[in-house]
Short mmCIF file of C-alpha atoms in Angstrom, two decimals:
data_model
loop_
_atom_site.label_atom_id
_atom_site.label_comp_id
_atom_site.label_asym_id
_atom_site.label_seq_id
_atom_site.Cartn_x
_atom_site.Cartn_y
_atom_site.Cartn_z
CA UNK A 1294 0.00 0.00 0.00
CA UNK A 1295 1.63 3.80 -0.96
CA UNK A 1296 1.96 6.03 1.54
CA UNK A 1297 -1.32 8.26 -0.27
CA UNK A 1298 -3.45 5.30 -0.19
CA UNK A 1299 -2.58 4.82 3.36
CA UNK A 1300 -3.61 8.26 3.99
CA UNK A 1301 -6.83 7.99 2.16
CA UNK A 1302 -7.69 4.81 3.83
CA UNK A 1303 -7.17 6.34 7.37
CA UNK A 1304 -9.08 9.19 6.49
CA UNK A 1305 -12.03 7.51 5.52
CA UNK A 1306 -12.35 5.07 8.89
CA UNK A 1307 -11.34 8.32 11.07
CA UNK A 1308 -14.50 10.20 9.29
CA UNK A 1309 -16.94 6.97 9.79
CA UNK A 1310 -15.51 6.99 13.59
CA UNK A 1311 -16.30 10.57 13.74
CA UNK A 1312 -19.79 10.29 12.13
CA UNK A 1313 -20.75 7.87 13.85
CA UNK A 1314 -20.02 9.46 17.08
CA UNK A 1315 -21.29 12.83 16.30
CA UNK A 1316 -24.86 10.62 15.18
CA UNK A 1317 -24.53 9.61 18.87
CA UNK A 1318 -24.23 12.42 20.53
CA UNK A 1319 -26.79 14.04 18.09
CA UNK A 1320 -29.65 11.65 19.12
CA UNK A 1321 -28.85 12.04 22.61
CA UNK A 1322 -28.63 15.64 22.68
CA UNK A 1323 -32.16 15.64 20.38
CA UNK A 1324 -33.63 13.31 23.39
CA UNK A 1325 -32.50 15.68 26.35
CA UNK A 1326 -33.71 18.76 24.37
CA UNK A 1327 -37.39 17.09 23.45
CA UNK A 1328 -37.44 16.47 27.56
CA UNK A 1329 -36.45 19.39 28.36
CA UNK A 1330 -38.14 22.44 26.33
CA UNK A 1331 -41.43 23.53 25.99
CA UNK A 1332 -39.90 25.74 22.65
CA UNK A 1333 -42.52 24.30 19.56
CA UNK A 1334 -39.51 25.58 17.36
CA UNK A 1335 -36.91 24.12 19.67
CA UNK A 1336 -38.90 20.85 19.53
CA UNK A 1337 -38.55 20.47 15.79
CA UNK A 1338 -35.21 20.94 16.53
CA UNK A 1339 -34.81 17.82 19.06
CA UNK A 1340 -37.28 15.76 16.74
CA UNK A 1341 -35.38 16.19 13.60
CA UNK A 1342 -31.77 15.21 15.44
CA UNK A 1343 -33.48 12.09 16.56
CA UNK A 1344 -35.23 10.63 13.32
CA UNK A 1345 -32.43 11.83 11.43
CA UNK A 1346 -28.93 11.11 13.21
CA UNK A 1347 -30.59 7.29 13.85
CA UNK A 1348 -31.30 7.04 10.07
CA UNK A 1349 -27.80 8.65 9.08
CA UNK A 1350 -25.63 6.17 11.83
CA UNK A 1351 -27.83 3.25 10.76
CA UNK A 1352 -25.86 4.47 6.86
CA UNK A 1353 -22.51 4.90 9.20
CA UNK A 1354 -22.68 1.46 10.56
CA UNK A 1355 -23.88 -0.57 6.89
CA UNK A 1356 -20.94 1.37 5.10
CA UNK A 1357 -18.52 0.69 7.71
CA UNK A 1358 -19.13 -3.25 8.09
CA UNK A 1359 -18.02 -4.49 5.27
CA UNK A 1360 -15.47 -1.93 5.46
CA UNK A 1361 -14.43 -4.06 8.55
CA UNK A 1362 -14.02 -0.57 10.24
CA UNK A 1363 -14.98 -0.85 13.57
CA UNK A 1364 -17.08 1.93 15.27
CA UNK A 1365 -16.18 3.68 18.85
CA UNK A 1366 -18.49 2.84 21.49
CA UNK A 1367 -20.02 5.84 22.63
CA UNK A 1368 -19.55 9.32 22.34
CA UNK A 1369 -15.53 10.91 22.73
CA UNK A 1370 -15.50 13.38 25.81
CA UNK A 1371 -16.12 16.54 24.40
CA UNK A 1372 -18.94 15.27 23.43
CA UNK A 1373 -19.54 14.25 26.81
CA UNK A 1374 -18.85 17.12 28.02
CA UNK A 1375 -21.52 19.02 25.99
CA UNK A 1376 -24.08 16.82 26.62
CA UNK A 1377 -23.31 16.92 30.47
CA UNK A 1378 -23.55 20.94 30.39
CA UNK A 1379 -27.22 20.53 28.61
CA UNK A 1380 -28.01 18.51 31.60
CA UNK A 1381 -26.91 21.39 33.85
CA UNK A 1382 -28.39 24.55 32.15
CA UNK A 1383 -31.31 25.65 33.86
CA UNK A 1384 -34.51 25.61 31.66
CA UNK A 1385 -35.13 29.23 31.62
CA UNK A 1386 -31.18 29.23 29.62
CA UNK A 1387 -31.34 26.06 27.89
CA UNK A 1388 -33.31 26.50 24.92
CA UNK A 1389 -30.64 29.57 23.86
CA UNK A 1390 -27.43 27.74 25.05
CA UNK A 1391 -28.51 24.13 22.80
CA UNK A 1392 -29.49 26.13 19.46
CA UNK A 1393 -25.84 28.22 19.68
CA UNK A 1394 -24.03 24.96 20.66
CA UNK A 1395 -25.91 23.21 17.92
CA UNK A 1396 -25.73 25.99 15.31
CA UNK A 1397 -21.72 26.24 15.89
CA UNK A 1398 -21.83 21.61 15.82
CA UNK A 1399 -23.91 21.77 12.73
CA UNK A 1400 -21.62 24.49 10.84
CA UNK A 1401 -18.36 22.11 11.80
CA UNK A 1402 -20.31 19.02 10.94
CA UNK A 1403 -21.38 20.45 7.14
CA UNK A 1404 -17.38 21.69 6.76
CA UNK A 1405 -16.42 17.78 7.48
CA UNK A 1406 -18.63 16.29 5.39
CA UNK A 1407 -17.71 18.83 2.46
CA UNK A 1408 -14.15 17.42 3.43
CA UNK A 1409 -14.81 14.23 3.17
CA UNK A 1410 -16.86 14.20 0.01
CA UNK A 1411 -13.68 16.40 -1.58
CA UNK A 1412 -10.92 14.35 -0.35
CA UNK A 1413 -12.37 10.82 0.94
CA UNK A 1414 -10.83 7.79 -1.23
CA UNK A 1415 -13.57 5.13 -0.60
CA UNK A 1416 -16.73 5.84 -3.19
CA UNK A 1417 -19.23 4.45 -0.30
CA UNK A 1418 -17.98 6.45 2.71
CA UNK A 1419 -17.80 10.10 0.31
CA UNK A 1420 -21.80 8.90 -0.47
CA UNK A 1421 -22.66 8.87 3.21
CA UNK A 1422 -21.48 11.74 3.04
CA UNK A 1423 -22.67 13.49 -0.15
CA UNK A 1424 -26.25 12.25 1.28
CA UNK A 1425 -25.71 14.18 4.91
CA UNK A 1426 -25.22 17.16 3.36
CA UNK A 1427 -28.62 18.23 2.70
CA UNK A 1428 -30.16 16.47 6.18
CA UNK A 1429 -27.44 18.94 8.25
CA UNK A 1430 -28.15 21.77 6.24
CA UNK A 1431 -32.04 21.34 6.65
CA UNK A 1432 -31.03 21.17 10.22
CA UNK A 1433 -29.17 24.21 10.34
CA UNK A 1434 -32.35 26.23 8.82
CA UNK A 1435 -34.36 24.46 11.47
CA UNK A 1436 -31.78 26.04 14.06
CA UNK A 1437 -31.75 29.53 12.68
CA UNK A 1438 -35.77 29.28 12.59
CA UNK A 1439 -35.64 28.01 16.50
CA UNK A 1440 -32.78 30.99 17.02
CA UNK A 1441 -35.25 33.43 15.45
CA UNK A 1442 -38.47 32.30 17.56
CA UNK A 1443 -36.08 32.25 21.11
CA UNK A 1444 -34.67 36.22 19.94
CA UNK A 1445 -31.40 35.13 19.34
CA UNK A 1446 -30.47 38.31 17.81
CA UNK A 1447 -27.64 37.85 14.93
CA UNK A 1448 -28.04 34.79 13.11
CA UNK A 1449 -28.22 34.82 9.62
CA UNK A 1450 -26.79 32.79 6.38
CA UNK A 1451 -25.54 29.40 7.45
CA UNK A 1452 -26.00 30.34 11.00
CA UNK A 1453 -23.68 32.47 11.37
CA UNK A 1454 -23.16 35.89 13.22
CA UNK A 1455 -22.76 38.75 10.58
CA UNK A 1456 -19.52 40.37 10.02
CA UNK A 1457 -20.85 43.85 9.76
#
């Protein structure tokens, strides 16, 4: 094996590893937020990372078999770490805090699978994520619309704050 298609290969099993975990710690973070808010907008929000992180790992996990790449168990600790501060913020601060966290997740999460789809060697782990693309987009408009209904002043575009 060359040194490139070495590079390739590790790229694509440290993308399913970190797909798979963000999926994770998306559907557990959509399951604390659905408990926790009374936000109609926010709710969307937590209904959409649940349905649609457990249909995207379920693509993770059948791409990655025969792959023979094996997936982490669990979330890694910043991801722990996140979902342990949603459990702490106090309802009248935790709608806000989850749609910023999950606006600035969701803008990281669309720039790696734009990566991966660029620079990924394997055809079937660039079409997992060629097909994300659109589901973590639609959630970042469902973010901006929950960021608009809580007065989260300053988010526009992709979610972001404006320059200007």
């Amino acid at each position: 094996m060359t040194a490139q298609a070495a590079a390739f290969e590790t790229r694509d099993v440290a993308f399913l590893h970190a797909a798979h975990q963000a999926n994770v710690a998306e559907i557990s973070a959509g399951r604390l937020a659905w408990n926790k808010t009374t936000n109609p907008a926010v709710k969307r929000v937590a209904a959409a990372l649940m349905v649609d992180h457990i249909k995207m790992d379920f693509e993770v996990y059948q791409t990655a078999r025969p792959l023979y790449v094996r997936l982490p168990e669990g979330t890694n600790e910043e991801q722990r770490a996140l979902h342990r501060r949603y459990e702490l913020a106090p309802r009248d601060t935790f709608d806000e805090y989850f749609v910023s966290t999950q606006l600035a997740g969701h803008r990281q999460t669309l720039r790696m699978l734009e990566e991966q789809v660029e620079e990924g060697a394997e055809p079937s782990v660039r079409a997992v994520a060629e097909k994300a693309i659109p589901v973590i987009e639609r959630h970042g408009a469902l973010l901006r619309e929950a960021a608009q209904s809580l007065g989260i002043a300053g988010y526009v575009g992709k979610g972001g704050r404006p320059t200007a």
